[in-house]
Coordinates of C-alpha atoms and ligand atoms in Angstrom, one line a residue:
X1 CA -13.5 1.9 -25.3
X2 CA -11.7 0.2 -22.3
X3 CA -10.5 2.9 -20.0
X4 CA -7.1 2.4 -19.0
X5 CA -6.4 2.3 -15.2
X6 CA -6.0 5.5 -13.7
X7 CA -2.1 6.5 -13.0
X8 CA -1.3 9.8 -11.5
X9 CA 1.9 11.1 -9.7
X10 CA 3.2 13.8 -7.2
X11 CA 6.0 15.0 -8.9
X12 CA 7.4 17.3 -5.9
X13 CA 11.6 18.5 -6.0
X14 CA 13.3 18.0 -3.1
X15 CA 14.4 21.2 -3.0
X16 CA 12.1 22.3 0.7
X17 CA 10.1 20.7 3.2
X18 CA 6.1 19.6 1.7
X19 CA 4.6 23.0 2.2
X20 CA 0.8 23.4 2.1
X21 CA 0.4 23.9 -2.0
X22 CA 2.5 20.2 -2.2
X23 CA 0.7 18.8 0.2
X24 CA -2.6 19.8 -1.8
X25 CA -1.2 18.8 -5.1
X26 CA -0.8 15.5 -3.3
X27 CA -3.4 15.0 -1.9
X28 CA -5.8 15.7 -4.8
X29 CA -4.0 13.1 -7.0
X30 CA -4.1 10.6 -4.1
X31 CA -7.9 11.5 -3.7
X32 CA -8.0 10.8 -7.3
X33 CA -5.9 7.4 -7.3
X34 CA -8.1 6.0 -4.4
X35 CA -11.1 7.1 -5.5
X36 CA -10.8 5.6 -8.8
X37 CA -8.8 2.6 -7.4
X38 CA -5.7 3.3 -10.0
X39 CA -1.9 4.1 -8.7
X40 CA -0.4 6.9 -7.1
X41 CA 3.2 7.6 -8.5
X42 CA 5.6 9.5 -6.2
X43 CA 8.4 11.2 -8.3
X44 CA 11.2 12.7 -7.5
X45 CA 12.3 15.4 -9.9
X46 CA 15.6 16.6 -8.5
X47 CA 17.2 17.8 -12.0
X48 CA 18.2 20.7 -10.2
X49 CA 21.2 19.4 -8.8
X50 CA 22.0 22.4 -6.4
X51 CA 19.3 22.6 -4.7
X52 CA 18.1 19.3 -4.6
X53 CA 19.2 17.1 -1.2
X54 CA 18.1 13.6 -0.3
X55 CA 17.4 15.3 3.0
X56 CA 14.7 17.2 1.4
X57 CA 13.4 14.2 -0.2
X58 CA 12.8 12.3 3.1
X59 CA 11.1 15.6 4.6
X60 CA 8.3 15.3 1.7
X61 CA 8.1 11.3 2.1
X62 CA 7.8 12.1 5.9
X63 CA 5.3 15.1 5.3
X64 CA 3.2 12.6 3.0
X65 CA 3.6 9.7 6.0
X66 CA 2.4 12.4 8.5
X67 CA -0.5 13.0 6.3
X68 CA -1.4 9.6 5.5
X69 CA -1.1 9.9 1.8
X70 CA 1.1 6.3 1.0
X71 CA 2.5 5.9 -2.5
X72 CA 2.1 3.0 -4.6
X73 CA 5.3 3.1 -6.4
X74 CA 8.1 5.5 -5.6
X75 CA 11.7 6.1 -5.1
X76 CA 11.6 3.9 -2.0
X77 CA 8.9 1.6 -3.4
X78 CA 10.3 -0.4 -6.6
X79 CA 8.0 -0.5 -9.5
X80 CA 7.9 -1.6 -13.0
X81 CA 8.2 2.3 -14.3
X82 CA 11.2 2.9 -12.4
X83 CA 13.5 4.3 -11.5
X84 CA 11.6 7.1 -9.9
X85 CA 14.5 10.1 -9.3
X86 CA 15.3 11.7 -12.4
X87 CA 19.1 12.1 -11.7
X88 CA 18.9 8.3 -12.5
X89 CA 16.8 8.6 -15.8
X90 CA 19.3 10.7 -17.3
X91 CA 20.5 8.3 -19.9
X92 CA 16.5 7.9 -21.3
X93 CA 16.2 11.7 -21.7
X94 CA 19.6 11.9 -23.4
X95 CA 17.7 9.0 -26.0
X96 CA 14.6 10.2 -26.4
X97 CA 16.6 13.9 -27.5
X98 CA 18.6 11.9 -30.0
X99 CA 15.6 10.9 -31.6
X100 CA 13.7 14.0 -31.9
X101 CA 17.5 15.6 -33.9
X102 CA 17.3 12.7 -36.0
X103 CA 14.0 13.3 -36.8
X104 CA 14.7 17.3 -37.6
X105 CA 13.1 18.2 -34.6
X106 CA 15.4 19.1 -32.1
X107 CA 19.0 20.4 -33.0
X108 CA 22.3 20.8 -30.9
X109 CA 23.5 24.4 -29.9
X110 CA 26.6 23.7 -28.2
X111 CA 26.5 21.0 -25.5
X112 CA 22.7 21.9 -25.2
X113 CA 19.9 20.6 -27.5
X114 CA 16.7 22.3 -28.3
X115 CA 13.6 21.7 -29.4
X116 CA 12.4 23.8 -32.4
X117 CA 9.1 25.1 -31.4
X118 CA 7.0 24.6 -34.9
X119 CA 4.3 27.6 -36.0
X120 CA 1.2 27.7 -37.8
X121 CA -0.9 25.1 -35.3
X122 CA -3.2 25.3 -32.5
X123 CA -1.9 23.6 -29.6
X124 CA -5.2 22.6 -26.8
X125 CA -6.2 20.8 -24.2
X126 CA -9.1 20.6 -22.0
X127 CA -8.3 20.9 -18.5
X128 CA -10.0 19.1 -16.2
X129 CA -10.7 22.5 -14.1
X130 CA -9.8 25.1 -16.3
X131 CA -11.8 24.1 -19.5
X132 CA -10.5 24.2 -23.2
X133 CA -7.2 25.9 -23.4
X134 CA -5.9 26.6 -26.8
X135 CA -2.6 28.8 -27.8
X136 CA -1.3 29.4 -31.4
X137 CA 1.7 26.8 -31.4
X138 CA 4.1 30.0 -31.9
X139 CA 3.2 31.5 -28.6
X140 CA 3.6 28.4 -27.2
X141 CA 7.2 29.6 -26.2
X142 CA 8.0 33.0 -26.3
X143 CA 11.0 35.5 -25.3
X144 CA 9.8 38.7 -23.0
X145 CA 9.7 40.5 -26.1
X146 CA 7.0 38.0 -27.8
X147 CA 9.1 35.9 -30.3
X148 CA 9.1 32.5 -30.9
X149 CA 11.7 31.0 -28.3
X150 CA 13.0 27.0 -28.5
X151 CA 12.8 24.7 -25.8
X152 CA 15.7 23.8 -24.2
X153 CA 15.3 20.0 -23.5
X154 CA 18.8 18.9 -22.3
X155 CA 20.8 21.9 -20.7
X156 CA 25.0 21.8 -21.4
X157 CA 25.4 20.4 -18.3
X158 CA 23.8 17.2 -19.9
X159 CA 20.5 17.7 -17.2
X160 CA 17.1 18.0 -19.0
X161 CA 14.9 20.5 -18.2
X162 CA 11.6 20.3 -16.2
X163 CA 8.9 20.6 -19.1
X164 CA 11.5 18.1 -21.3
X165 CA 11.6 15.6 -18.2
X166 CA 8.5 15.9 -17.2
X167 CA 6.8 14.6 -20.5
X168 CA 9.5 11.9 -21.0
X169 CA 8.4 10.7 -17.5
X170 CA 4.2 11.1 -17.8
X171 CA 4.7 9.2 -21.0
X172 CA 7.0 6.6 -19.7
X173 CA 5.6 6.3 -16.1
X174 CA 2.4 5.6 -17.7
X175 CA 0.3 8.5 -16.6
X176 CA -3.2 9.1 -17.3
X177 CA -3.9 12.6 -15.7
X178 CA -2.0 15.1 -14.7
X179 CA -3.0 17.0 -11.6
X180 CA -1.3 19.7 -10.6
X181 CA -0.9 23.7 -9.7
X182 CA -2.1 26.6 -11.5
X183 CA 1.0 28.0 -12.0
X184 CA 1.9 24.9 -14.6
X185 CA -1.2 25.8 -16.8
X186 CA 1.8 28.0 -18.4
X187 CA 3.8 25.1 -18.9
X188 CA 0.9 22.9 -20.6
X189 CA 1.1 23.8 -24.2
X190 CA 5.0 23.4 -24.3
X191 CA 4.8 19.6 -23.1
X192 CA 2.2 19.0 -25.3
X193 CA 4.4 20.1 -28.3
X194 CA 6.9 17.8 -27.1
X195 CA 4.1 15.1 -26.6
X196 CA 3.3 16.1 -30.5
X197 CA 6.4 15.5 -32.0
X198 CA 6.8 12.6 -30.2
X199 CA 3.5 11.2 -31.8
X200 CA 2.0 10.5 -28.0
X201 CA -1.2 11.3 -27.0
X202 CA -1.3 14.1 -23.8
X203 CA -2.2 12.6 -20.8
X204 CA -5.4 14.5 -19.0
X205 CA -4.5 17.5 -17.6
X206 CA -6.5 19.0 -14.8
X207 CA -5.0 22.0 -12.3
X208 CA -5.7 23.2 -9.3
X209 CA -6.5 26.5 -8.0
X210 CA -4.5 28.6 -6.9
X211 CA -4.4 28.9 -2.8
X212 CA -4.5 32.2 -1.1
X213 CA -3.8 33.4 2.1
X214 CA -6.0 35.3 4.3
X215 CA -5.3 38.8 2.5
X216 CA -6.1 37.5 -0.5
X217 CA -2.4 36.9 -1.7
X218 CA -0.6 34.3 -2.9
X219 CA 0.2 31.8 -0.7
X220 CA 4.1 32.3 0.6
X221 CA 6.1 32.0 3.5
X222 CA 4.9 35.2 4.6
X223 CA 1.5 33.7 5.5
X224 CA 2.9 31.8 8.9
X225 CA 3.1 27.7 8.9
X226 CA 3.7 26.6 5.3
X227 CA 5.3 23.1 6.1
X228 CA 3.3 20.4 7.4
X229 CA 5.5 20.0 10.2
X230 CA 4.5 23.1 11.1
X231 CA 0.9 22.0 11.9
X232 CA 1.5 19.1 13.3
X233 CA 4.0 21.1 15.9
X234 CA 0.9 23.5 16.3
X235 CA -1.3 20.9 17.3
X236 CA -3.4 20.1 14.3
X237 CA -4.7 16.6 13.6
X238 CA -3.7 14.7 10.4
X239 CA -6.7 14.1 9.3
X240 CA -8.2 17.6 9.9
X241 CA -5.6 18.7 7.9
X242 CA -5.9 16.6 4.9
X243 CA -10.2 17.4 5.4
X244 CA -8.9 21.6 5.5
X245 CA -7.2 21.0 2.3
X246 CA -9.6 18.8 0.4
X247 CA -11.9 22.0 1.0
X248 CA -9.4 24.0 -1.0
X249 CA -11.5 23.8 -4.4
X250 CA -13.3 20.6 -4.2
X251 CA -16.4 19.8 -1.5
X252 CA -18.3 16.8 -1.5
X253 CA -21.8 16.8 -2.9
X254 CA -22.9 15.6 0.7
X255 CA -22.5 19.5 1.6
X256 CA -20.7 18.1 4.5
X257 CA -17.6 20.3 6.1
X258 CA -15.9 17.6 8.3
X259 CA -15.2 14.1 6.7
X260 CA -12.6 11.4 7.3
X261 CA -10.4 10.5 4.2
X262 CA -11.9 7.5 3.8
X263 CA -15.0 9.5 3.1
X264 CA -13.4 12.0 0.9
X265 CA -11.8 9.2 -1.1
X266 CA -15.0 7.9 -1.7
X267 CA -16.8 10.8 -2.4
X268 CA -13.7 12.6 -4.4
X269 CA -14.8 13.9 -8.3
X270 CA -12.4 15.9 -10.0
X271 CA -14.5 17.3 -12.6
X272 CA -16.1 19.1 -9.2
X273 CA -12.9 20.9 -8.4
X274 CA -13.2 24.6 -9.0
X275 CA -11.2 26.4 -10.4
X276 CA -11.7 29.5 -7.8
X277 CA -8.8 30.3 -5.8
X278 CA -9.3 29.0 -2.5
X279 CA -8.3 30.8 0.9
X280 CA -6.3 29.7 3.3
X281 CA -8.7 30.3 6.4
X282 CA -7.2 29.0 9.7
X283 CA -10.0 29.8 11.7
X284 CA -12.0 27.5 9.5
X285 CA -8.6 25.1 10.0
X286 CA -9.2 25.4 13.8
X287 CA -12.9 24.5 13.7
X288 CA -12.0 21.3 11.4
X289 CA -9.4 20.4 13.8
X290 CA -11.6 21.2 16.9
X291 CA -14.3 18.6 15.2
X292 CA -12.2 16.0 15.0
X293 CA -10.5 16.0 18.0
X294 CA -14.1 15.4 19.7
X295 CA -14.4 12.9 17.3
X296 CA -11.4 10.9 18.8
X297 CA -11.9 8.0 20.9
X298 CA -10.3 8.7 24.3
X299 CA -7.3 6.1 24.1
X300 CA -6.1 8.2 21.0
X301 CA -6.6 11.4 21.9
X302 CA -4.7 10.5 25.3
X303 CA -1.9 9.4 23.1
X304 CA -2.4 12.7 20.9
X305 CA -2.3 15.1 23.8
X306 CA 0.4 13.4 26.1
X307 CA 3.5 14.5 24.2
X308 CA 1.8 18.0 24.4
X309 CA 1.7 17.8 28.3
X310 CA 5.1 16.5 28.7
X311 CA 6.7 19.4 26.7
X312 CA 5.0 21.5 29.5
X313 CA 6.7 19.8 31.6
X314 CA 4.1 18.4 33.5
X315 CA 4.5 15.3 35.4
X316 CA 2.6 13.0 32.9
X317 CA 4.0 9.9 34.4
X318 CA 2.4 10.4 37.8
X319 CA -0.9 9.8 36.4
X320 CA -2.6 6.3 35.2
X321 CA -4.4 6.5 31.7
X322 CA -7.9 6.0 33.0
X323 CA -7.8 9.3 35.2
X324 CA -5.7 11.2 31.7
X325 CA -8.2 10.0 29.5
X326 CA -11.1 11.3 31.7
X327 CA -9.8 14.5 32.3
X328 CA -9.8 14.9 28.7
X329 CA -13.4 13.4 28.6
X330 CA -14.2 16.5 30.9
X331 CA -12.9 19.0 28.8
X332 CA -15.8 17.9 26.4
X333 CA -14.6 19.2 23.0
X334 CA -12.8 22.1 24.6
X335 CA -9.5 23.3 22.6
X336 CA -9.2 23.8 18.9
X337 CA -5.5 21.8 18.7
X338 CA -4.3 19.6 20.8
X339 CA -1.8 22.2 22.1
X340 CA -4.8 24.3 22.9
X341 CA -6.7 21.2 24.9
X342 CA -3.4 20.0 26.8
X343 CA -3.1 23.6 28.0
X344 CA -6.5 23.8 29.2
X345 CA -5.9 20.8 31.0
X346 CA -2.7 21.1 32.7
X347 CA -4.6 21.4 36.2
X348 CA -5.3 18.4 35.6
X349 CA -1.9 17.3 36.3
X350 CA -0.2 19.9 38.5
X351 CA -1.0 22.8 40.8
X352 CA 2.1 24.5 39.3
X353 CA 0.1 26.4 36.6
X354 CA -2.5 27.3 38.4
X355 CA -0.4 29.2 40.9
X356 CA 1.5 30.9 38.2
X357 CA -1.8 31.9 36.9
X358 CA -3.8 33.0 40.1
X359 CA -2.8 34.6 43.2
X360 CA -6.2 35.6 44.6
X361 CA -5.3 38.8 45.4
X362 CA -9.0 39.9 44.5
X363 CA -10.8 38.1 47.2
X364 CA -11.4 40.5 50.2
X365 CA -9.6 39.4 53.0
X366 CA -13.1 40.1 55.4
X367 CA -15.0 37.2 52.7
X368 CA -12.1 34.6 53.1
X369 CA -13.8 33.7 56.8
X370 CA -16.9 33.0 55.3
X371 CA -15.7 31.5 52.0
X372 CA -13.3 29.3 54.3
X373 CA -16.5 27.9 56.5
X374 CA -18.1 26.5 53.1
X375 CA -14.9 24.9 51.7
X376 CA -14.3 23.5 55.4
X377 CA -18.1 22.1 55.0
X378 CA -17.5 21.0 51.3
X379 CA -14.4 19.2 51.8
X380 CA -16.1 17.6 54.8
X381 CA -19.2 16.0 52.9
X382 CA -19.4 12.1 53.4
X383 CA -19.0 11.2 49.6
X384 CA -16.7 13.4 47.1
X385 CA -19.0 13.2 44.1
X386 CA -19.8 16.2 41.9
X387 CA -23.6 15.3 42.4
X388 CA -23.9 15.4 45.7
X389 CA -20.7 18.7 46.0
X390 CA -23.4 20.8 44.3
X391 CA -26.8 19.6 46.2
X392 CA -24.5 20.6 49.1
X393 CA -23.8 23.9 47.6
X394 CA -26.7 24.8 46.4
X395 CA -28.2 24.4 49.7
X396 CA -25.1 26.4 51.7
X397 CA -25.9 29.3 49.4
X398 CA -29.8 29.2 50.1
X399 CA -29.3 28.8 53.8
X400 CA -26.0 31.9 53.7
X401 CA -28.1 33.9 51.4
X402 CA -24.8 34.2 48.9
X403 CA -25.2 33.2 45.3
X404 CA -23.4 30.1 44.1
X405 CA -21.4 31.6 41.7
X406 CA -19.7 34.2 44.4
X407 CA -18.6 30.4 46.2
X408 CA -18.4 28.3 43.1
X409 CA -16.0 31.1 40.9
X410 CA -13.2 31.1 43.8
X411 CA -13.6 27.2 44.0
X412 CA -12.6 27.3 40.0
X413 CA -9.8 29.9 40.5
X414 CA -8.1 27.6 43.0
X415 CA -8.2 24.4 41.4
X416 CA -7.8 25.5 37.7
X417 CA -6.5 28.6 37.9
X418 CA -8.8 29.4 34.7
X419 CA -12.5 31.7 34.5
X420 CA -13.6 29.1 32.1
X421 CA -13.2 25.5 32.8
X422 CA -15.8 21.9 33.0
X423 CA -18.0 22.0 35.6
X424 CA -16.2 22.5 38.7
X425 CA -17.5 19.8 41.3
X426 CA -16.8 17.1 38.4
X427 CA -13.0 18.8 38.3
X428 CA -13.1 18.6 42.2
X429 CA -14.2 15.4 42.0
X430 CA -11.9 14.0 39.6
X431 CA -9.0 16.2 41.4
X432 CA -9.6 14.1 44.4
X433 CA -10.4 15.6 47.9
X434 CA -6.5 15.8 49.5
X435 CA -5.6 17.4 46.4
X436 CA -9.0 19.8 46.2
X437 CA -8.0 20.6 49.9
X438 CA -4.3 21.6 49.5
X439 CA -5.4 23.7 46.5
X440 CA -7.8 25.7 48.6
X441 CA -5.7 26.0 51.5
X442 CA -2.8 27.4 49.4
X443 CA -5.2 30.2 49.1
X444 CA -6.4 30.5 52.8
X445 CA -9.8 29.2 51.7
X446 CA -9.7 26.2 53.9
X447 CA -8.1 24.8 57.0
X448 CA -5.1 22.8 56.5
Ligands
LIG1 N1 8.6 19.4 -10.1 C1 7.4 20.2 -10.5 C2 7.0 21.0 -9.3 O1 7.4 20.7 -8.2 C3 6.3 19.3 -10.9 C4 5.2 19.9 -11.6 C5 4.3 18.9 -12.3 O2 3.5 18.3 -11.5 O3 4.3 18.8 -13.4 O4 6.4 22.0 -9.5

């Protein structure tokens, strides 16, 4: 049997921003598409006219664009399965209605037509993820009190409803899979009656699992950053993110943790998804990110970090790009985001920060003579190189009988303001002298 060319869609409603469960259910299907080399469908379905805003449908297209996951055909991309909103299908779902009453199928109540959910069959599938799901076709549907209910296809405002719209469209668009939330494996058996009494076969269906957060809840707004936006404001890396989520029920049989896209779209089987709810875990987000920040080449990251930095209000534009990018080459995988990494670097680019930070008011004012003399003597040396700053050190504290660290933890105060920071003569260096020498001063630690 020729397999047909694998078609899947995101079928989000512009009714929010892409929130982390979209941008999953995205991301597996585009996984999917890419990995098999088949299409990637983006569909609007904005029947719910209230709260559906073309505003809201740009956010998800922009959410997607942040995250790297393009669309082959889509409301903005004409294809040949089009149109792609469903406010401007409505005429085929009013059609397709009028053929399942003339068959006996569906019938009118008032402006509204249902579907007359049929007893007495099994209706099953076999989820991709789940496994075989079968219900008796008269539970398909039911009322809270357990009796057959019909399906409303077309409501009497003349929309359709999502199960009705949503088969028209999978059968229409052409799709061959259907991957989605959890929380549609409800949904399932009622399309497929629809499918049934249209006489098409289902598509595949396979769900994801449900994502909790770190209390073992589901996922809500509760839970902090739920729109993409969110992360990238946070720092976080594109493609760190779209690596976090691919970890949410699937992981490549490499056993690696930290892969490109490329890599996961390579690597990407959906028959390996699990169906275990996955948790949100944003230290394990943090580590992801932190990995492929350091995986960065310097040109990028610079570009990454800058916007960071100038938010601070530091004076970005006083610096060139070669001393930038090697001030971040110091900080040598230091900073989870890339709001944590320009923080730790804003010494980097201004003493401001460093004041507001220290005042050392824990030196003893009887050491500052002594810690003064070896400042004077460092910031005298004949070459300012971190090589030769800590021969010269460590022989000043053989010769003084004082341990490095009690002159090297003062020398970091002053220039970074920070306990914890690269080594200090390669910050010195890379600081400059006059600028290593006003720092120190400020403090009374060296002469003027
Ligand atoms: N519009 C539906 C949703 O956002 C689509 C579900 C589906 O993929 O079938 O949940």
């Amino acid at each position: 049997m020729a397999s047909k060319k694998t078609r899947v869609r995101f079928a989000p409603s512009p009714t929010g921003a892409l929130h982390i469960g979209g941008a999953h259910t995205a991301l597996f299907n585009w996984l999917y598409a890419r990995h098999t080399g088949g299409s990637f469908v983006l569909r609007v379905e904005d029947t719910d006219r209230e709260r559906s805003t073309l505003e809201y449908e740009r956010t998800i297209m922009d959410g997607m664009m942040w995250l790297g996951l393009d669309w082959d055909e889509g409301p903005d991309k004409p294809g040949p399965f089009g149109p792609y909103r469903q406010s401007e299908r409505l005429d085929r779902y009013r059609e397709y209605a009028a053929q399942l009453v003339d068959q006996g199928l569906a019938y009118h109540d008032g402006e509204a037509i249902l579907f007359k959910v049929p007893s007495g069959h099994k209706v099953q599938f076999d989820d991709v993820v789940y496994g075989h799901i079968e219900v008796a076709s008269e539970h398909a549907s039911v009322t809270p009190e357990g009796t057959i209910k019909d399906i409303v296809l077309v409501k009497s405002d003349g929309m359709p409803t999502y199960n009705y719209a949503n088969v028209i469209d999978d059968y229409e668009m052409a799709i061959t899979c259907v991957i989605r939330g959890e929380d549609h494996i409800a949904n399932t058996p009622k399309q497929i009656l629809i499918y049934e009494a249209f006489g098409w076969e289902p598509p595949l269906f396979g769900h994801l699992p449900m994502i909790l957060g770190m209390d073992k809840k589901k996922l809500s707004k509760r839970h902090g950053a739920t729109s993409v936006f969110e992360y990238s404001d946070l720092g976080y890396l594109p493609d760190a993110v779209i690596n976090f989520l691919a970890l949410l029920g699937w992981s490549p049989r490499t056993g690696e943790e930290v892969f490109s896209r490329a890599e996961a779209a390579e690597l990407f089987e959906l028959d390996k998804v699990t169906k275990r709810a996955a948790v949100l875990d944003t230290d394990k987000l943090k580590f992801i990110n932190q990995e492929h920040l350091k995986r960065l080449d310097p040109a990028k990251r610079l570009e990454l970090i800058r916007p960071f930095w100038v938010q601070s209000g530091l004076p970005v534009s006083d610096f060139d790009d070669a001393y930038l990018a090697q001030a971040l080459e110091l900080m040598g995988g230091r900073g989870q985001t890339t709001q944590e990494l320009a923080d730790y670097s804003d010494y980097f680019l201004s003493f401001e920060p460093v004041k507001a930070r220290y005042d050392a008011a824990e030196i003893d004012p009887e050491r500052k003579p002594v810690l003064r003399a070896y400042y004077d003597a460092l910031l005298a040396q004949p070459s300012w190189t971190a090589p030769e700053m800590e021969a010269f050190s460590r022989a000043w504290s053989e010769a003084n009988g004082t341990p490095l660290k009690q002159i090297a933890m003062p020398l970091r105060m002053s220039l970074t303001g920070r306990k914890v920071s690269p080594g200090i003569f390669e910050v010195a260096e890379l600081l400059g002298r006059e600028e290593c020498r006003q720092r120190l001063a400020h403090y009374g630690l060296a002469s003027k």
